[in-house]
CSV table of C-alpha atoms in Angstrom, one decimal:
chain,number,residue,atom,x,y,z
A,83,MET,CA,-11.9,38.4,-12.2
A,84,SER,CA,-8.7,37.1,-10.1
A,85,LYS,CA,-8.7,36.6,-6.6
A,86,SER,CA,-6.2,37.6,-4.3
A,87,SER,CA,-4.9,35.4,-0.9
A,88,PRO,CA,-2.8,36.4,2.2
A,89,HIS,CA,-0.7,34.4,0.0
A,90,GLY,CA,-0.8,36.3,-3.5
A,91,PRO,CA,-2.9,36.0,-6.3
A,92,VAL,CA,-4.9,32.7,-7.0
A,93,ALA,CA,-4.7,31.4,-10.8
A,94,GLY,CA,-7.1,33.8,-12.7
A,95,PRO,CA,-9.1,32.3,-15.9
A,96,GLY,CA,-6.5,30.8,-18.7
A,97,ARG,CA,-7.6,33.8,-21.1
A,98,ARG,CA,-6.3,36.1,-18.5
A,99,GLN,CA,-3.3,34.3,-18.1
A,100,ARG,CA,-2.6,34.2,-21.6
A,101,LEU,CA,-3.0,37.8,-22.0
A,102,VAL,CA,-0.6,38.7,-19.7
A,103,LEU,CA,1.7,36.0,-21.0
A,104,ALA,CA,1.0,38.1,-24.0
A,105,SER,CA,2.1,41.4,-23.1
A,106,CYS,CA,5.1,40.1,-21.8
A,107,SER,CA,6.2,38.3,-24.7
A,108,MET,CA,5.8,41.6,-26.5
A,109,SER,CA,8.1,43.3,-24.5
A,110,ILE,CA,11.1,41.3,-24.9
A,111,LEU,CA,10.2,40.8,-28.6
A,112,ILE,CA,10.9,44.6,-29.3
A,113,VAL,CA,13.8,44.6,-26.5
A,114,VAL,CA,15.8,42.2,-28.7
A,115,LEU,CA,14.4,43.4,-32.2
A,116,ASP,CA,15.5,46.6,-31.7
A,117,PHE,CA,19.5,45.3,-31.7
A,118,THR,CA,18.9,42.9,-34.8
A,119,ALA,CA,17.3,43.9,-37.0
A,120,LEU,CA,18.6,47.2,-37.2
A,121,ASN,CA,22.0,46.0,-37.8
A,122,VAL,CA,20.6,45.3,-41.7
A,123,ALA,CA,19.8,49.4,-41.6
A,124,LEU,CA,23.4,50.4,-40.6
A,125,PRO,CA,24.5,51.2,-44.1
A,126,THR,CA,21.3,53.1,-45.0
A,127,VAL,CA,22.1,54.9,-41.5
A,128,GLN,CA,25.1,55.4,-42.6
A,129,ARG,CA,24.4,57.2,-46.1
A,130,GLU,CA,21.5,58.8,-44.6
A,131,LEU,CA,23.1,60.4,-41.7
A,132,HIS,CA,26.6,60.5,-43.3
A,133,ALA,CA,28.1,58.4,-40.2
A,134,SER,CA,31.4,57.4,-40.1
A,135,VAL,CA,32.3,53.3,-38.5
A,136,SER,CA,32.5,54.5,-35.1
A,137,GLY,CA,29.5,56.4,-35.3
A,138,LEU,CA,27.6,53.4,-36.3
A,139,GLN,CA,29.1,51.2,-33.7
A,140,TRP,CA,27.3,53.9,-31.3
A,141,THR,CA,23.6,53.2,-32.3
A,142,LEU,CA,24.4,49.8,-31.1
A,143,ALA,CA,26.8,50.1,-28.7
A,144,ALA,CA,25.1,52.6,-26.9
A,145,TYR,CA,21.9,50.6,-26.8
A,146,GLY,CA,23.6,47.5,-25.1
A,147,LEU,CA,25.4,49.0,-22.4
A,148,VAL,CA,22.3,51.2,-21.4
A,149,LEU,CA,20.6,47.4,-20.9
A,150,ALA,CA,24.1,45.9,-19.5
A,151,SER,CA,23.8,49.1,-16.7
A,152,LEU,CA,20.6,48.9,-15.3
A,153,GLN,CA,19.6,45.2,-15.7
A,154,MET,CA,20.6,44.0,-12.3
A,155,VAL,CA,18.9,47.5,-10.4
A,156,ALA,CA,15.4,47.1,-13.1
A,157,GLY,CA,14.1,44.2,-11.3
A,158,SER,CA,14.3,44.9,-7.9
A,159,THR,CA,12.6,48.5,-8.5
A,160,GLY,CA,9.9,46.5,-9.7
A,161,ASP,CA,9.7,44.6,-6.7
A,162,ARG,CA,9.5,47.5,-4.4
A,163,ILE,CA,7.2,49.7,-5.8
A,164,GLY,CA,4.8,47.6,-8.2
A,165,ARG,CA,5.6,45.1,-11.1
A,166,ARG,CA,3.0,46.5,-12.7
A,167,ARG,CA,3.7,50.1,-12.5
A,168,THR,CA,7.5,49.6,-13.3
A,169,PHE,CA,6.5,47.9,-16.2
A,170,GLN,CA,4.6,50.5,-17.8
A,171,ALA,CA,6.8,52.9,-17.2
A,172,GLY,CA,9.3,51.2,-18.9
A,173,LEU,CA,7.1,50.6,-22.0
A,174,TRP,CA,6.2,54.4,-22.2
A,175,ILE,CA,10.2,55.0,-22.2
A,176,PHE,CA,10.6,53.0,-24.9
A,177,THR,CA,7.6,53.9,-26.6
A,178,VAL,CA,8.6,57.6,-26.4
A,179,GLY,CA,12.5,56.8,-27.2
A,180,SER,CA,11.6,54.6,-30.5
A,181,ALA,CA,9.2,57.4,-32.2
A,182,LEU,CA,12.0,59.9,-31.3
A,183,CYS,CA,14.4,57.7,-32.7
A,184,ALA,CA,12.8,57.4,-36.2
A,185,VAL,CA,12.5,61.4,-36.3
A,186,ALA,CA,16.4,61.4,-35.6
A,187,PRO,CA,17.7,64.4,-37.8
A,188,THR,CA,21.4,63.5,-37.3
A,189,LEU,CA,23.5,60.8,-36.3
A,190,GLU,CA,24.3,62.5,-32.8
A,191,TRP,CA,20.3,63.1,-31.8
A,192,LEU,CA,20.0,58.9,-32.8
A,193,VAL,CA,22.1,57.8,-30.4
A,194,ALA,CA,21.1,59.8,-27.8
A,195,PHE,CA,17.3,58.8,-28.2
A,196,ARG,CA,18.4,55.1,-28.3
A,197,VAL,CA,20.1,55.7,-24.9
A,198,LEU,CA,16.3,56.7,-23.9
A,199,GLN,CA,14.9,53.3,-25.5
A,200,ALA,CA,17.5,51.2,-23.9
A,201,VAL,CA,16.4,52.6,-20.4
A,202,GLY,CA,12.6,51.4,-21.0
A,203,GLY,CA,14.1,48.2,-22.4
A,204,ALA,CA,16.4,47.3,-19.3
A,205,VAL,CA,13.3,47.5,-17.0
A,206,LEU,CA,11.1,45.3,-19.7
A,207,SER,CA,13.7,42.0,-19.8
A,208,PRO,CA,13.6,41.4,-15.9
A,209,VAL,CA,10.7,42.9,-14.6
A,210,SER,CA,8.4,41.1,-17.4
A,211,LEU,CA,9.9,38.1,-16.0
A,212,SER,CA,9.0,38.8,-12.6
A,213,ILE,CA,5.3,39.6,-13.7
A,214,ILE,CA,5.5,36.0,-15.6
A,215,THR,CA,6.4,34.4,-12.4
A,216,HIS,CA,3.8,35.7,-10.6
A,217,THR,CA,1.1,35.5,-12.8
A,218,PHE,CA,1.5,31.6,-13.4
A,219,PRO,CA,1.7,30.0,-9.7
A,220,ASP,CA,1.7,26.7,-10.9
A,221,ASP,CA,5.2,25.1,-10.9
A,222,ARG,CA,4.5,23.6,-15.1
A,223,GLU,CA,2.3,26.3,-16.0
A,224,ARG,CA,5.4,28.9,-15.2
A,225,ALA,CA,7.9,26.8,-17.1
A,226,ARG,CA,5.8,26.5,-20.1
A,227,ALA,CA,5.3,30.1,-19.7
A,228,ILE,CA,8.9,31.5,-19.7
A,229,GLY,CA,9.7,29.0,-22.5
A,230,VAL,CA,7.0,31.1,-24.8
A,231,TRP,CA,9.0,34.2,-23.3
A,232,SER,CA,12.6,32.9,-24.0
A,233,GLY,CA,11.4,31.4,-27.4
A,234,VAL,CA,10.1,35.0,-28.8
A,235,ALA,CA,13.3,36.1,-27.3
A,236,GLY,CA,15.2,33.6,-29.5
A,237,ILE,CA,13.0,34.5,-32.4
A,238,ALA,CA,13.4,37.8,-32.4
A,239,LEU,CA,17.4,37.6,-32.4
A,240,ALA,CA,17.3,35.0,-35.3
A,241,ALA,CA,14.7,36.5,-37.5
A,242,GLY,CA,15.5,40.4,-36.8
A,243,PRO,CA,18.0,40.6,-39.9
A,244,LEU,CA,15.3,39.7,-42.0
A,245,LEU,CA,12.4,41.6,-41.0
A,246,GLY,CA,14.8,44.5,-40.6
A,247,GLY,CA,15.5,43.5,-44.4
A,248,VAL,CA,12.0,43.5,-45.4
A,249,LEU,CA,11.4,47.2,-43.7
A,250,VAL,CA,14.2,48.9,-44.9
A,251,GLY,CA,13.5,48.1,-47.9
A,252,SER,CA,9.9,49.0,-48.5
A,253,ALA,CA,9.7,51.3,-46.1
A,254,GLY,CA,13.4,52.6,-44.8
A,255,TRP,CA,15.2,52.5,-41.7
A,256,ARG,CA,13.1,55.0,-39.6
A,257,SER,CA,10.2,51.9,-39.9
A,258,ILE,CA,11.9,49.9,-37.6
A,259,PHE,CA,11.3,52.4,-34.8
A,260,TRP,CA,7.9,53.1,-35.6
A,261,LEU,CA,6.9,49.2,-35.3
A,262,SER,CA,8.2,48.9,-32.1
A,263,ALA,CA,6.6,51.9,-30.6
A,264,LEU,CA,3.5,50.4,-31.9
A,265,VAL,CA,4.0,47.2,-30.6
A,266,ALA,CA,5.0,48.9,-27.4
A,267,LEU,CA,1.7,50.6,-27.2
A,268,ALA,CA,0.0,47.4,-27.9
A,269,ALA,CA,1.6,46.3,-24.9
A,270,LEU,CA,0.7,49.2,-22.8
A,271,ALA,CA,-3.1,48.4,-23.5
A,272,LEU,CA,-2.6,44.5,-22.7
A,273,THR,CA,-0.7,45.2,-19.5
A,274,ALA,CA,-3.5,48.1,-18.4
A,275,ARG,CA,-6.5,45.9,-19.0
A,276,CYS,CA,-4.8,42.4,-17.8
A,277,VAL,CA,-1.7,42.8,-15.8
A,278,PRO,CA,-2.2,42.9,-11.7
A,279,GLU,CA,0.0,44.9,-9.8
A,280,SER,CA,2.3,42.8,-7.3
A,281,ARG,CA,5.4,43.6,-5.3
A,282,ALA,CA,7.2,41.8,-2.9
A,283,LEU,CA,7.2,42.2,0.9
A,284,ARG,CA,11.2,41.7,1.2
A,285,PRO,CA,12.8,43.5,-1.6
A,286,GLN,CA,16.9,43.8,-2.1
A,287,PRO,CA,17.5,47.2,-0.8
A,288,GLY,CA,18.5,49.9,-3.4
A,289,ASP,CA,22.5,50.2,-4.2
A,290,PRO,CA,22.7,53.4,-5.7
A,291,ILE,CA,26.8,53.6,-5.4
A,292,GLY,CA,27.5,50.3,-6.8
A,293,GLN,CA,25.1,51.4,-9.7
A,294,VAL,CA,26.7,54.4,-10.2
A,295,LEU,CA,30.3,52.3,-10.1
A,296,VAL,CA,29.3,50.2,-12.8
A,297,VAL,CA,28.0,52.6,-15.3
A,298,THR,CA,30.9,54.4,-15.0
A,299,LEU,CA,33.2,51.1,-15.7
A,300,LEU,CA,30.8,50.2,-18.8
A,301,ALA,CA,30.8,53.6,-20.1
A,302,PRO,CA,34.3,54.7,-20.1
A,303,LEU,CA,35.3,51.1,-21.2
A,304,VAL,CA,33.1,51.1,-24.4
A,305,TYR,CA,33.9,54.7,-25.3
A,306,THR,CA,37.8,53.7,-25.3
A,307,ILE,CA,37.3,50.5,-27.6
A,308,ILE,CA,35.3,52.5,-30.0
A,309,GLU,CA,36.9,56.0,-30.0
A,310,ALA,CA,40.7,54.9,-29.9
A,311,PRO,CA,41.6,54.0,-33.5
A,312,GLY,CA,40.3,57.3,-34.7
A,313,ARG,CA,41.5,59.4,-31.4
A,314,GLY,CA,45.1,57.7,-30.7
A,315,TRP,CA,45.6,55.7,-27.9
A,316,ASP,CA,47.7,58.5,-26.4
A,317,ASP,CA,45.0,61.1,-26.7
A,318,PRO,CA,44.3,62.8,-23.2
A,319,MET,CA,40.2,61.5,-23.8
A,320,ILE,CA,41.1,57.9,-24.2
A,321,LEU,CA,43.5,57.9,-21.4
A,322,THR,CA,41.1,59.7,-18.9
A,323,CYS,CA,38.1,56.9,-20.1
A,324,GLY,CA,40.5,54.0,-19.6
A,325,THR,CA,41.6,55.2,-16.2
A,326,VAL,CA,37.9,56.0,-15.1
A,327,ALA,CA,37.6,52.3,-16.3
A,328,VAL,CA,39.7,51.0,-14.3
A,329,LEU,CA,39.1,52.8,-11.1
A,330,SER,CA,35.6,52.1,-11.3
A,331,LEU,CA,36.5,48.7,-11.6
A,332,LEU,CA,38.5,48.7,-8.3
A,333,ALA,CA,36.1,50.4,-6.3
A,334,LEU,CA,33.2,48.5,-7.4
A,335,VAL,CA,35.3,45.3,-6.2
A,336,ALA,CA,36.0,47.2,-3.0
A,337,TYR,CA,32.3,48.4,-2.6
A,338,GLU,CA,30.8,45.4,-2.7
A,339,ARG,CA,32.6,43.6,-0.9
A,340,ARG,CA,31.5,45.3,2.2
A,341,ARG,CA,27.8,45.2,1.4
A,342,THR,CA,25.6,43.0,3.3
A,343,GLU,CA,23.4,42.8,0.0
A,344,PRO,CA,25.3,44.0,-3.1
A,345,LEU,CA,24.1,44.7,-6.4
A,346,LEU,CA,26.8,42.7,-7.6
A,347,ASP,CA,27.7,39.9,-5.2
A,348,LEU,CA,31.2,38.8,-5.8
A,349,ARG,CA,30.7,35.3,-3.4
A,350,PHE,CA,29.0,34.0,-7.1
A,351,PHE,CA,32.3,34.0,-8.6
A,352,ARG,CA,34.2,31.6,-6.1
A,353,SER,CA,31.7,29.5,-8.1
A,354,ALA,CA,34.1,28.2,-11.5
A,355,PRO,CA,31.2,27.2,-13.7
A,356,PHE,CA,29.6,30.2,-12.7
A,357,SER,CA,32.5,32.8,-13.5
A,358,MET,CA,33.3,30.4,-16.7
A,359,ALA,CA,29.4,30.4,-17.7
A,360,ALA,CA,29.7,34.9,-17.9
A,361,VAL,CA,32.7,34.3,-19.7
A,362,ILE,CA,31.2,32.3,-22.1
A,363,ALA,CA,28.0,34.5,-22.4
A,364,LEU,CA,30.5,37.6,-23.1
A,365,CYS,CA,32.4,35.5,-25.5
A,366,ALA,CA,29.5,34.5,-27.4
A,367,MET,CA,27.4,37.2,-27.7
A,368,GLY,CA,30.4,39.1,-28.2
A,369,ALA,CA,31.2,36.9,-31.7
A,370,CYS,CA,27.7,37.1,-32.5
A,371,ALA,CA,27.0,40.6,-32.1
A,372,GLY,CA,30.3,41.3,-34.2
A,373,PHE,CA,29.5,38.9,-36.7
A,374,LEU,CA,26.0,40.9,-37.2
A,375,PHE,CA,27.9,44.2,-37.6
A,376,LEU,CA,30.8,43.2,-39.6
A,377,SER,CA,28.6,41.1,-41.9
A,378,THR,CA,26.1,43.1,-43.0
A,379,LEU,CA,28.5,46.3,-43.6
A,380,TYR,CA,30.3,43.4,-45.8
A,381,LEU,CA,27.1,42.8,-47.9
A,382,GLN,CA,25.9,45.7,-48.4
A,383,ASP,CA,28.7,47.9,-48.3
A,384,ALA,CA,31.1,45.7,-50.5
A,385,ARG,CA,29.3,43.5,-51.9
A,386,GLY,CA,26.3,46.0,-52.3
A,387,PHE,CA,23.5,43.6,-51.4
A,388,SER,CA,20.1,45.3,-50.7
A,389,ALA,CA,19.1,45.1,-47.5
A,390,LEU,CA,16.3,42.6,-48.2
A,391,ARG,CA,18.8,40.8,-50.0
A,392,THR,CA,21.5,41.1,-46.8
A,393,GLY,CA,18.3,40.0,-44.5
A,394,LEU,CA,17.9,36.8,-47.0
A,395,TRP,CA,21.6,35.7,-46.8
A,396,LEU,CA,21.1,36.2,-42.8
A,397,LEU,CA,18.6,33.7,-42.8
A,398,PRO,CA,20.1,30.7,-42.3
A,399,MET,CA,21.4,31.7,-39.2
A,400,ALA,CA,17.5,32.0,-37.6
A,401,ALA,CA,17.0,28.6,-39.4
A,402,MET,CA,19.9,26.9,-37.5
A,403,THR,CA,18.5,28.8,-34.4
A,404,MET,CA,15.0,27.4,-34.8
A,405,VAL,CA,17.0,23.8,-34.9
A,406,PHE,CA,19.5,23.9,-32.4
A,407,ALA,CA,18.0,25.9,-29.4
A,408,PRO,CA,15.8,22.8,-28.6
A,409,LEU,CA,18.4,20.3,-29.1
A,410,SER,CA,20.7,22.6,-27.0
A,411,GLY,CA,18.2,21.9,-24.4
A,412,ARG,CA,18.2,18.3,-24.6
A,413,LEU,CA,21.4,17.8,-25.1
A,414,THR,CA,22.0,19.7,-21.9
A,415,GLY,CA,19.1,17.9,-19.5
A,416,SER,CA,20.3,14.2,-21.1
A,417,ARG,CA,24.3,14.9,-21.3
A,418,GLY,CA,25.2,18.1,-19.4
A,419,PRO,CA,26.7,20.9,-20.4
A,420,ARG,CA,30.2,19.8,-21.8
A,421,LEU,CA,29.1,18.4,-25.0
A,422,PRO,CA,26.8,21.6,-26.4
A,423,LEU,CA,28.8,24.1,-25.1
A,424,VAL,CA,32.2,22.6,-27.3
A,425,LEU,CA,29.5,22.2,-29.9
A,426,ALA,CA,28.9,25.6,-29.7
A,427,GLY,CA,32.7,27.3,-29.8
A,428,VAL,CA,33.8,24.6,-32.5
A,429,ALA,CA,30.9,25.1,-34.9
A,430,THR,CA,31.9,29.4,-34.3
A,431,ALA,CA,35.5,29.4,-34.2
A,432,ALA,CA,35.2,27.5,-37.9
A,433,GLY,CA,32.2,29.9,-38.7
A,434,GLY,CA,34.8,33.0,-38.0
A,435,LEU,CA,37.6,31.1,-39.6
A,436,MET,CA,35.2,30.7,-42.8
A,437,PHE,CA,35.4,34.1,-43.2
A,438,THR,CA,38.8,34.6,-42.5
A,439,VAL,CA,40.3,32.6,-44.5
A,440,LEU,CA,37.5,32.2,-47.6
A,441,ASN,CA,36.4,36.1,-47.6
A,442,ALA,CA,38.6,37.7,-49.8
A,443,GLU,CA,38.9,35.7,-52.8
A,444,SER,CA,36.0,33.7,-53.2
A,445,SER,CA,32.8,35.8,-54.7
A,446,SER,CA,30.6,32.0,-54.6
A,447,GLY,CA,28.0,32.0,-51.7
A,448,LEU,CA,28.6,28.7,-50.9
A,449,PRO,CA,31.5,29.4,-48.1
A,450,LEU,CA,29.4,32.7,-47.3
A,451,LEU,CA,26.6,30.4,-46.3
A,452,ALA,CA,28.5,27.9,-44.6
A,453,GLY,CA,29.4,30.4,-42.5
A,454,TYR,CA,26.2,31.8,-41.7
A,455,VAL,CA,25.0,28.4,-41.1
A,456,LEU,CA,28.2,27.7,-38.7
A,457,ILE,CA,27.7,31.0,-36.5
A,458,GLY,CA,24.0,30.4,-36.1
A,459,ILE,CA,24.3,26.7,-34.9
A,460,GLY,CA,27.3,28.3,-32.7
A,461,TYR,CA,25.0,30.5,-31.1
A,462,SER,CA,22.0,28.7,-31.0
A,463,LEU,CA,23.8,26.0,-28.5
A,464,VAL,CA,25.2,28.3,-26.2
A,465,ALA,CA,21.9,29.8,-23.8
A,466,ALA,CA,20.7,26.5,-22.7
A,467,PRO,CA,24.0,25.3,-21.0
A,468,ILE,CA,25.1,28.9,-20.1
A,469,THR,CA,21.4,29.3,-18.0
A,470,HIS,CA,22.6,25.4,-16.3
A,471,MET,CA,26.0,26.3,-15.5
A,472,ILE,CA,25.0,29.8,-13.6
A,473,VAL,CA,22.1,28.2,-11.4
A,474,SER,CA,23.6,24.9,-10.8
A,475,GLY,CA,24.1,24.5,-7.0
A,476,MET,CA,23.0,27.9,-6.0
A,477,PRO,CA,20.2,28.2,-3.6
A,478,PRO,CA,17.0,28.4,-5.4
A,479,ALA,CA,17.0,32.2,-3.5
A,480,ARG,CA,19.7,33.5,-5.6
A,481,ALA,CA,18.8,32.2,-8.6
A,482,GLY,CA,17.1,35.1,-10.0
A,483,VAL,CA,20.1,37.6,-8.9
A,484,ALA,CA,22.8,35.0,-10.4
A,485,GLY,CA,20.4,34.7,-13.3
A,486,ALA,CA,20.8,38.6,-13.9
A,487,ILE,CA,24.4,38.9,-13.7
A,488,ALA,CA,24.5,36.5,-16.3
A,489,MET,CA,22.4,38.8,-18.8
A,490,THR,CA,24.6,41.6,-18.0
A,491,SER,CA,27.2,39.4,-18.9
A,492,ARG,CA,25.2,38.4,-22.5
A,493,LEU,CA,24.4,42.6,-22.8
A,494,CYS,CA,28.3,43.1,-22.1
A,495,GLY,CA,29.6,40.8,-24.5
A,496,GLN,CA,27.2,42.6,-27.0
A,497,SER,CA,28.4,45.9,-26.7
A,498,LEU,CA,31.8,44.8,-26.4
A,499,GLY,CA,31.9,42.8,-29.8
A,500,VAL,CA,30.4,45.5,-31.7
A,501,ALA,CA,33.2,47.9,-30.0
A,502,VAL,CA,35.9,45.9,-30.5
A,503,THR,CA,35.4,44.7,-34.0
A,504,GLY,CA,34.3,47.8,-35.1
A,505,ALA,CA,37.4,49.4,-33.8
A,506,VAL,CA,39.6,46.7,-35.6
A,507,LEU,CA,37.5,47.5,-38.6
A,508,ALA,CA,37.9,50.9,-38.4
A,509,ALA,CA,41.6,51.3,-37.8
A,510,SER,CA,42.3,48.5,-41.0
A,511,LEU,CA,40.1,50.9,-43.6
A,512,HIS,CA,41.3,54.3,-41.7
A,513,HIS,CA,43.4,54.9,-45.3
A,514,THR,CA,41.2,52.7,-47.7
A,515,THR,CA,39.2,55.4,-50.3
A,516,HIS,CA,37.2,52.4,-51.8
A,517,THR,CA,35.7,49.7,-50.2
A,518,THR,CA,35.7,46.7,-52.5
A,519,VAL,CA,35.6,43.2,-51.7
A,520,GLY,CA,38.7,42.3,-51.2
A,521,ALA,CA,39.6,45.8,-49.5
A,522,PHE,CA,37.0,44.9,-46.9
A,523,ALA,CA,38.1,41.4,-46.3
A,524,GLU,CA,41.5,42.7,-46.1
A,525,ALA,CA,40.7,44.8,-43.6
A,526,GLY,CA,38.0,42.3,-42.1
A,527,ARG,CA,40.8,39.7,-41.6
A,528,PRO,CA,41.9,40.7,-37.7
A,529,ALA,CA,38.2,40.8,-36.5
A,530,TRP,CA,37.5,37.7,-38.1
A,531,TRP,CA,40.3,36.3,-36.2
A,532,ILE,CA,38.7,37.8,-32.9
A,533,LEU,CA,35.9,36.1,-33.4
A,534,THR,CA,37.4,32.7,-34.3
A,535,GLY,CA,39.2,33.5,-30.9
A,536,CYS,CA,36.1,34.1,-29.0
A,537,GLY,CA,34.6,30.3,-30.3
A,538,ALA,CA,37.6,28.7,-29.2
A,539,VAL,CA,37.5,30.1,-26.1
A,540,VAL,CA,34.1,28.8,-25.6
A,541,ALA,CA,34.6,25.1,-26.2
A,542,LEU,CA,38.2,25.6,-23.8
A,543,LEU,CA,35.9,26.9,-21.2
A,544,GLY,CA,32.9,24.4,-21.8
A,545,VAL,CA,35.0,21.7,-20.6
A,546,CYS,CA,36.9,23.4,-18.1
A,547,ALA,CA,33.9,24.4,-16.6
A,548,THR,CA,32.7,20.5,-16.5
A,549,THR,CA,35.7,19.4,-14.5
A,550,PRO,CA,35.4,17.7,-11.0
A,551,TRP,CA,37.4,20.6,-9.6
A,552,ALA,CA,34.6,22.8,-10.9
A,553,ARG,CA,31.6,21.1,-9.5
A,554,ARG,CA,33.6,21.0,-6.3
A,555,THR,CA,34.3,25.2,-6.4
A,556,ALA,CA,30.6,25.6,-6.9
A,557,ASP,CA,29.6,23.5,-4.2
A,558,ARG,CA,31.7,25.7,-1.6
A,559,ALA,CA,30.3,28.9,-3.1
A,560,ALA,CA,26.7,27.7,-2.6
A,561,ALA,CA,27.6,27.3,0.7
A,562,LEU,CA,28.6,30.4,1.7
A,563,PHE,CA,24.5,31.7,1.1
A,564,PRO,CA,22.9,31.5,4.2
A,565,ALA,CA,19.2,29.5,3.5
A,566,SER,CA,16.0,31.7,2.1
A,567,PRO,CA,14.5,33.9,5.4
A,568,ALA,CA,10.9,32.3,4.6
A,569,ALA,CA,10.1,29.5,6.3
A,570,PRO,CA,9.7,26.2,4.6
A,571,GLY,CA,6.1,24.8,3.3
A,572,THR,CA,5.1,28.5,3.2
A,573,GLY,CA,3.9,28.1,-0.6
A,574,PRO,CA,5.4,28.5,-3.8
A,575,ALA,CA,7.5,31.4,-4.2
A,576,PRO,CA,4.8,33.9,-5.9
A,577,ALA,CA,3.5,33.5,-1.8
A,578,GLU,CA,6.1,36.4,-1.0
A,579,ASP,CA,4.4,38.7,-3.6
A,580,SER,CA,2.0,41.4,-1.8
A,581,PRO,CA,-0.6,42.0,-4.4
A,582,ARG,CA,-2.6,45.3,-5.1
A,583,HIS,CA,-5.5,46.3,-7.0
């Protein structure tokens, strides 16, 4: 059995720690998998549930939107009421939401159940990371455990389309959700058996008003982008939602500036590397999510590929992630973030340009394969330098909050990437009766140009964020934060936690 001390739990047996890591890794696996695997199932969902392009967008955007909206508050909730209790609640909500998605009778119900699923998923990511930090008090072991946890997320993101293709081709699109529910139940069993309860002695105070303003900013914004092509930009609902989003942004900035411990600390954004890293995360994840959305519809609707064949075509993305994600970490450590970011931006832009120029004219697989390889390289090179830029120069006590803002930027990028590219595609296909290869390519060309532009922004900001001027702004921003109230020499970070049995 593991023991406790006044400063937190003493490290338990290695087997107990490995089981805790397995439970946390399973949770991040299903959260990521339910975004990427569903991409391949979208054409099947469209046929069975008679969905429009905007309806398909909502199955992805609603999930990412809720994850982004609740990310920052979920971690502090676990710190206040107990990490294991919060983690178990998130797993139960995710399990129920997944099972309901698997039996959804209509698209509207599927979107509603995806929202419920995402509420549970929003808890799992930050709380599982807190549990890992608490379970592995040794710095080296903790770094290895976080590496495993991050690696599982990367594998799920890269291999999700192939797994989705296998599941859709063999058991139907609903099997994706049944699999998620089963994995969540297994994680629940492990959590009940192995994860000790813990909470922070000085948790961050709640900020319900700030949380509401974040939701009222993101939800109307995504709704406006998705629905405007069909309703028209002068539609009263579109105008109302756009106005609410703008007013919520202004209110959020004004309110958070006055709070002592805000949900969104605006002082972070005085650091140019931090601000640019958030924009890079938004663009990079938007390009990746938009690419998966567009290419899945193109391969299945326009080219007539099966779900399994589509997953196989997307396999080069997974292969590039396996190769270049570790390389990105080494490059960032030895050369700094500029080189991997520039390479990521160039690869993403080249991949988007490949589809823009060659998609309509060529039925050959070589240009498509090259595009998938380039997009995979671009995505896999981004994560390590973004993380480095986010925490670089920030006080250690603020690294967790800064990381949560970065994760929110990435999740917002997912939702906005699907929303923007889908809206452009829907507007172009509005008068098209038959989705042929040429028609889809012509309709999708503006969206591919957007993805190309996202890659260019990543490369440009990668240069700007690593200049001496940018580093000076990071130093000035770090000086704005007071030192941690914890006395020095009191032990590692988990010493602030209170174990409960």
